[in-house]
mmCIF file of C-alpha atoms in Angstrom:
data_model
loop_
_atom_site.group_PDB
_atom_site.id
_atom_site.type_symbol
_atom_site.label_atom_id
_atom_site.label_comp_id
_atom_site.label_asym_id
_atom_site.label_seq_id
_atom_site.Cartn_x
_atom_site.Cartn_y
_atom_site.Cartn_z
ATOM 1 C CA SER A 1 0.067 0.214 -0.177
ATOM 2 C CA GLN A 2 0.832 3.700 -0.700
ATOM 3 C CA GLU A 3 2.623 5.788 2.187
ATOM 4 C CA LEU A 4 3.797 9.065 2.577
ATOM 5 C CA GLU A 5 6.824 9.738 4.718
ATOM 6 C CA GLN A 6 6.937 13.566 5.522
ATOM 7 C CA SER A 7 10.074 15.291 7.197
ATOM 8 C CA PRO A 8 10.426 17.139 9.255
ATOM 9 C CA GLN A 9 8.021 15.801 11.885
ATOM 10 C CA SER A 10 8.380 19.315 13.739
ATOM 11 C CA LEU A 11 9.917 22.689 12.543
ATOM 12 C CA ILE A 12 10.745 26.003 14.789
ATOM 13 C CA VAL A 13 11.541 28.816 13.051
ATOM 14 C CA GLN A 14 12.243 32.361 13.779
ATOM 15 C CA GLU A 15 9.589 35.129 11.770
ATOM 16 C CA GLY A 16 11.109 35.828 8.442
ATOM 17 C CA LYS A 17 12.892 32.803 7.753
ATOM 18 C CA ASN A 18 12.278 30.571 4.725
ATOM 19 C CA LEU A 19 11.960 26.688 5.265
ATOM 20 C CA THR A 20 10.775 23.797 3.710
ATOM 21 C CA ILE A 21 8.600 20.652 4.173
ATOM 22 C CA ASN A 22 8.864 17.542 1.716
ATOM 23 C CA CYS A 23 6.607 14.264 1.469
ATOM 24 C CA THR A 24 7.671 11.371 0.008
ATOM 25 C CA SER A 25 5.663 8.800 -1.567
ATOM 26 C CA SER A 26 6.298 4.673 -1.942
ATOM 27 C CA LYS A 27 4.672 4.874 -4.829
ATOM 28 C CA THR A 28 3.805 6.985 -7.986
ATOM 29 C CA LEU A 29 1.565 10.072 -6.909
ATOM 30 C CA TYR A 30 -1.542 10.834 -9.255
ATOM 31 C CA GLY A 31 -2.776 13.369 -7.117
ATOM 32 C CA LEU A 32 -0.601 14.910 -4.257
ATOM 33 C CA TYR A 33 -2.660 17.217 -2.185
ATOM 34 C CA TRP A 34 -1.077 19.936 1.027
ATOM 35 C CA TYR A 35 -3.109 20.975 3.908
ATOM 36 C CA LYS A 36 -2.548 23.089 6.642
ATOM 37 C CA GLN A 37 -4.457 22.477 10.372
ATOM 38 C CA LYS A 38 -4.779 25.165 12.692
ATOM 39 C CA TYR A 39 -5.182 23.393 16.335
ATOM 40 C CA GLY A 40 -8.659 22.072 17.336
ATOM 41 C CA GLU A 41 -9.640 23.461 13.601
ATOM 42 C CA GLY A 42 -10.210 21.375 10.400
ATOM 43 C CA LEU A 43 -7.891 21.032 7.721
ATOM 44 C CA ILE A 44 -7.512 23.309 5.035
ATOM 45 C CA PHE A 45 -6.957 23.145 1.404
ATOM 46 C CA LEU A 46 -3.789 24.681 0.422
ATOM 47 C CA MET A 47 -2.983 23.021 -3.169
ATOM 48 C CA MET A 48 -3.187 20.627 -5.602
ATOM 49 C CA LEU A 49 -0.786 18.540 -8.031
ATOM 50 C CA GLN A 50 -0.746 16.763 -10.294
ATOM 51 C CA LYS A 51 1.563 16.550 -13.227
ATOM 52 C CA GLY A 52 5.127 15.997 -12.741
ATOM 53 C CA GLY A 53 7.178 18.734 -12.189
ATOM 54 C CA GLU A 54 4.151 20.804 -11.635
ATOM 55 C CA GLU A 55 4.521 23.799 -9.029
ATOM 56 C CA LYS A 56 2.278 25.762 -7.584
ATOM 57 C CA SER A 57 1.913 28.810 -5.703
ATOM 58 C CA HIS A 58 -0.441 30.644 -2.521
ATOM 59 C CA GLU A 59 0.842 33.914 -1.256
ATOM 60 C CA LYS A 60 4.203 32.866 0.134
ATOM 61 C CA ILE A 61 3.711 29.207 0.416
ATOM 62 C CA THR A 62 5.024 27.011 -2.738
ATOM 63 C CA ALA A 63 4.467 23.444 -3.302
ATOM 64 C CA LYS A 64 6.142 21.117 -6.130
ATOM 65 C CA LEU A 65 6.166 18.074 -7.479
ATOM 66 C CA ASP A 66 9.209 16.424 -9.044
ATOM 67 C CA GLU A 67 9.529 14.746 -12.352
ATOM 68 C CA LYS A 68 9.270 11.512 -11.218
ATOM 69 C CA LYS A 69 5.551 12.326 -9.220
ATOM 70 C CA GLN A 70 6.888 10.414 -5.985
ATOM 71 C CA GLN A 71 7.752 13.719 -3.544
ATOM 72 C CA SER A 72 6.385 16.895 -2.983
ATOM 73 C CA SER A 73 7.735 19.804 -1.173
ATOM 74 C CA LEU A 74 6.789 23.060 0.174
ATOM 75 C CA HIS A 75 8.744 26.081 0.747
ATOM 76 C CA ILE A 76 7.649 29.001 3.257
ATOM 77 C CA THR A 77 9.340 32.339 1.889
ATOM 78 C CA ALA A 78 9.956 35.245 4.928
ATOM 79 C CA SER A 79 7.459 32.875 6.998
ATOM 80 C CA GLN A 80 5.030 34.832 9.787
ATOM 81 C CA PRO A 81 3.356 33.475 12.680
ATOM 82 C CA SER A 82 0.093 32.902 11.271
ATOM 83 C CA HIS A 83 1.936 30.100 9.083
ATOM 84 C CA ALA A 84 2.589 28.194 12.182
ATOM 85 C CA GLY A 85 0.458 24.629 12.365
ATOM 86 C CA ILE A 86 0.095 21.502 11.431
ATOM 87 C CA TYR A 87 1.010 21.025 7.296
ATOM 88 C CA LEU A 88 -0.204 17.914 5.631
ATOM 89 C CA CYS A 89 0.552 16.082 2.571
ATOM 90 C CA GLY A 90 -2.422 13.664 0.823
ATOM 91 C CA ALA A 91 -1.905 11.290 -1.886
ATOM 92 C CA ASP A 92 -4.791 9.992 -4.665
ATOM 93 C CA GLY A 93 -2.814 6.860 -5.274
ATOM 94 C CA GLY A 94 -4.843 6.169 -8.563
ATOM 95 C CA GLY A 95 -7.356 3.383 -8.928
ATOM 96 C CA SER A 96 -7.510 3.700 -5.516
ATOM 97 C CA GLU A 97 -10.836 5.190 -3.288
ATOM 98 C CA LYS A 98 -8.537 5.443 0.076
ATOM 99 C CA LEU A 99 -6.493 8.647 0.298
ATOM 100 C CA VAL A 100 -3.291 8.576 2.307
ATOM 101 C CA PHE A 101 -1.638 10.844 4.106
ATOM 102 C CA GLY A 102 1.844 11.711 5.919
ATOM 103 C CA LYS A 103 2.365 11.826 9.604
ATOM 104 C CA GLY A 104 2.239 16.045 9.353
ATOM 105 C CA THR A 105 5.010 18.507 10.113
ATOM 106 C CA LYS A 106 4.437 20.815 13.122
ATOM 107 C CA LEU A 107 5.555 24.369 12.264
ATOM 108 C CA THR A 108 6.369 26.808 14.872
ATOM 109 C CA VAL A 109 6.779 30.416 13.982
ATOM 110 C CA ASN A 110 8.613 32.325 16.543
ATOM 111 C CA PRO A 111 7.772 36.178 17.012
ATOM 112 C CA GLY B 1 -0.242 4.950 17.148
ATOM 113 C CA ALA B 2 -3.908 6.856 17.603
ATOM 114 C CA VAL B 3 -6.419 4.501 15.459
ATOM 115 C CA VAL B 4 -9.303 5.879 13.557
ATOM 116 C CA SER B 5 -11.979 2.975 12.078
ATOM 117 C CA GLN B 6 -14.899 4.377 9.752
ATOM 118 C CA HIS B 7 -17.725 2.123 8.805
ATOM 119 C CA PRO B 8 -19.023 1.158 6.146
ATOM 120 C CA SER B 9 -15.823 1.760 3.926
ATOM 121 C CA ARG B 10 -18.102 1.071 0.816
ATOM 122 C CA VAL B 11 -22.251 1.872 0.716
ATOM 123 C CA ILE B 12 -24.451 1.867 -1.772
ATOM 124 C CA CYS B 13 -28.324 2.620 -1.486
ATOM 125 C CA LYS B 14 -31.110 3.534 -3.377
ATOM 126 C CA SER B 15 -32.236 7.114 -3.783
ATOM 127 C CA GLY B 16 -34.441 8.533 -1.513
ATOM 128 C CA THR B 17 -33.362 5.930 1.420
ATOM 129 C CA SER B 18 -30.620 7.150 4.397
ATOM 130 C CA VAL B 19 -27.371 6.208 4.886
ATOM 131 C CA LYS B 20 -25.217 6.007 8.631
ATOM 132 C CA ILE B 21 -21.713 6.325 8.710
ATOM 133 C CA GLU B 22 -19.722 5.711 11.547
ATOM 134 C CA CYS B 23 -16.624 7.080 12.744
ATOM 135 C CA ARG B 24 -14.947 5.496 15.771
ATOM 136 C CA SER B 25 -11.858 6.351 17.730
ATOM 137 C CA LEU B 26 -10.711 3.139 18.857
ATOM 138 C CA ASP B 27 -7.664 3.987 21.586
ATOM 139 C CA PHE B 28 -8.208 7.873 22.179
ATOM 140 C CA GLN B 29 -10.714 10.191 23.377
ATOM 141 C CA ALA B 30 -11.655 12.093 20.150
ATOM 142 C CA THR B 31 -12.895 15.306 21.624
ATOM 143 C CA THR B 32 -13.591 16.858 18.210
ATOM 144 C CA MET B 33 -14.165 15.027 14.830
ATOM 145 C CA PHE B 34 -14.178 16.291 11.766
ATOM 146 C CA TRP B 35 -15.856 15.352 8.463
ATOM 147 C CA TYR B 36 -14.735 15.573 4.846
ATOM 148 C CA ARG B 37 -16.647 15.129 1.734
ATOM 149 C CA GLN B 38 -14.024 14.380 -1.467
ATOM 150 C CA PHE B 39 -15.081 14.410 -5.263
ATOM 151 C CA PRO B 40 -13.067 12.646 -7.525
ATOM 152 C CA LYS B 41 -9.828 14.268 -8.456
ATOM 153 C CA GLN B 42 -10.585 17.175 -6.032
ATOM 154 C CA SER B 43 -9.297 18.135 -2.753
ATOM 155 C CA LEU B 44 -11.328 17.520 0.972
ATOM 156 C CA MET B 45 -13.670 19.627 1.544
ATOM 157 C CA LEU B 46 -14.675 20.137 5.311
ATOM 158 C CA MET B 47 -18.049 19.657 5.802
ATOM 159 C CA ALA B 48 -18.640 20.066 9.450
ATOM 160 C CA THR B 49 -16.819 19.992 12.915
ATOM 161 C CA SER B 50 -18.141 17.815 15.722
ATOM 162 C CA ASN B 51 -17.627 18.190 19.253
ATOM 163 C CA GLU B 52 -18.961 15.928 21.949
ATOM 164 C CA GLY B 53 -22.176 16.130 23.602
ATOM 165 C CA SER B 54 -23.123 19.729 21.244
ATOM 166 C CA LYS B 55 -23.993 20.273 17.963
ATOM 167 C CA ALA B 56 -21.974 20.428 14.572
ATOM 168 C CA THR B 57 -20.804 22.940 13.068
ATOM 169 C CA TYR B 58 -21.259 22.700 9.749
ATOM 170 C CA GLU B 59 -19.548 25.004 7.052
ATOM 171 C CA GLN B 60 -21.133 27.242 4.606
ATOM 172 C CA GLY B 61 -23.024 25.492 2.107
ATOM 173 C CA VAL B 62 -22.985 22.252 3.677
ATOM 174 C CA GLU B 63 -27.309 21.501 4.475
ATOM 175 C CA LYS B 64 -27.399 20.359 8.392
ATOM 176 C CA ASP B 65 -30.535 18.850 7.458
ATOM 177 C CA LYS B 66 -29.202 16.238 4.848
ATOM 178 C CA PHE B 67 -25.806 15.699 6.416
ATOM 179 C CA LEU B 68 -26.831 14.791 10.182
ATOM 180 C CA ILE B 69 -23.948 14.665 12.466
ATOM 181 C CA ASN B 70 -23.819 13.210 15.842
ATOM 182 C CA HIS B 71 -21.380 13.212 17.862
ATOM 183 C CA ALA B 72 -22.858 10.920 21.402
ATOM 184 C CA SER B 73 -19.965 10.215 22.708
ATOM 185 C CA LEU B 74 -15.899 10.811 23.015
ATOM 186 C CA THR B 75 -15.278 7.726 20.775
ATOM 187 C CA LEU B 76 -18.058 8.133 18.071
ATOM 188 C CA SER B 77 -19.333 10.277 15.727
ATOM 189 C CA THR B 78 -22.090 9.274 13.212
ATOM 190 C CA LEU B 79 -22.725 10.560 9.585
ATOM 191 C CA THR B 80 -26.120 10.266 8.561
ATOM 192 C CA VAL B 81 -26.768 11.299 4.677
ATOM 193 C CA THR B 82 -30.347 11.747 4.852
ATOM 194 C CA SER B 83 -33.089 11.238 1.861
ATOM 195 C CA ALA B 84 -29.940 9.814 -0.606
ATOM 196 C CA HIS B 85 -29.434 11.567 -3.942
ATOM 197 C CA PRO B 86 -27.216 10.897 -6.784
ATOM 198 C CA GLU B 87 -25.434 14.036 -6.534
ATOM 199 C CA ASP B 88 -24.273 12.795 -2.874
ATOM 200 C CA SER B 89 -22.483 9.823 -4.102
ATOM 201 C CA SER B 90 -18.930 10.823 -2.949
ATOM 202 C CA PHE B 91 -16.168 9.785 -0.690
ATOM 203 C CA TYR B 92 -16.550 10.461 3.145
ATOM 204 C CA ILE B 93 -13.972 10.948 5.389
ATOM 205 C CA CYS B 94 -13.599 11.310 9.085
ATOM 206 C CA SER B 95 -10.584 12.346 11.239
ATOM 207 C CA ALA B 96 -10.206 13.108 14.824
ATOM 208 C CA SER B 97 -8.312 15.113 17.179
ATOM 209 C CA ASP B 98 -7.138 14.516 20.850
ATOM 210 C CA GLY B 99 -5.917 18.199 22.613
ATOM 211 C CA SER B 100 -2.967 15.875 24.637
ATOM 212 C CA LEU B 101 -1.869 14.889 21.048
ATOM 213 C CA HIS B 102 -1.199 18.510 20.237
ATOM 214 C CA GLY B 103 -3.836 18.710 17.859
ATOM 215 C CA GLU B 104 -2.785 15.822 15.688
ATOM 216 C CA LEU B 105 -5.146 14.621 13.264
ATOM 217 C CA PHE B 106 -5.935 11.128 12.890
ATOM 218 C CA PHE B 107 -7.818 10.234 9.614
ATOM 219 C CA GLY B 108 -10.373 7.215 8.619
ATOM 220 C CA GLU B 109 -10.129 5.457 5.794
ATOM 221 C CA GLY B 110 -13.251 6.782 4.137
ATOM 222 C CA SER B 111 -16.411 5.803 3.205
ATOM 223 C CA ARG B 112 -17.599 5.364 -0.430
ATOM 224 C CA LEU B 113 -21.324 6.284 -1.087
ATOM 225 C CA THR B 114 -22.832 5.388 -4.182
ATOM 226 C CA VAL B 115 -26.419 6.305 -4.665
ATOM 227 C CA LEU B 116 -28.293 4.694 -7.622
#
């Protein structure tokens, strides 16, 4: 079965710093989703990537899917306290109805 | 690690009938559970937030009379799709959170609903 490994598990950065979160799949990704969760709240959809080499940006957050479609990275530029939360990647393995999620990366941004 | 069980994993029903989907936290108390819906090749859409012992909070555009959510205990939340129609066919997934786990979310395996 497909597994998603996220790294790092947690990250503490100073406000203004850049950071990257990685999501690696054991199988080819047909659809890769990035979500953010604030404590006690539901998931917030950030971006979806489907094509190898695809890159999408939303405000200061950029997500990329590698050419082989097995790894995605989420990059935050000039982080702010509002970026703090848990970032999750989720995947559609293609042909499988089961969604798979990484274990999440807890991001803390210190002012 | 924490486990969330969802049942049934697949259900097929006739139009006009009601279907209940269960979400159970097996080894922790879930004070909050979330229900999502996913359309093919699209992201999860949060439907509602369910807190034990209180009424669910529905997201804008989600019909509360259509999608009944009950969180009767700290380990069980149910989603009932009432008077189901073919357009309700979708993949429904729940997640559960326990404050002592620092807000980490645990996901059920999802339930595929097909309304004929």
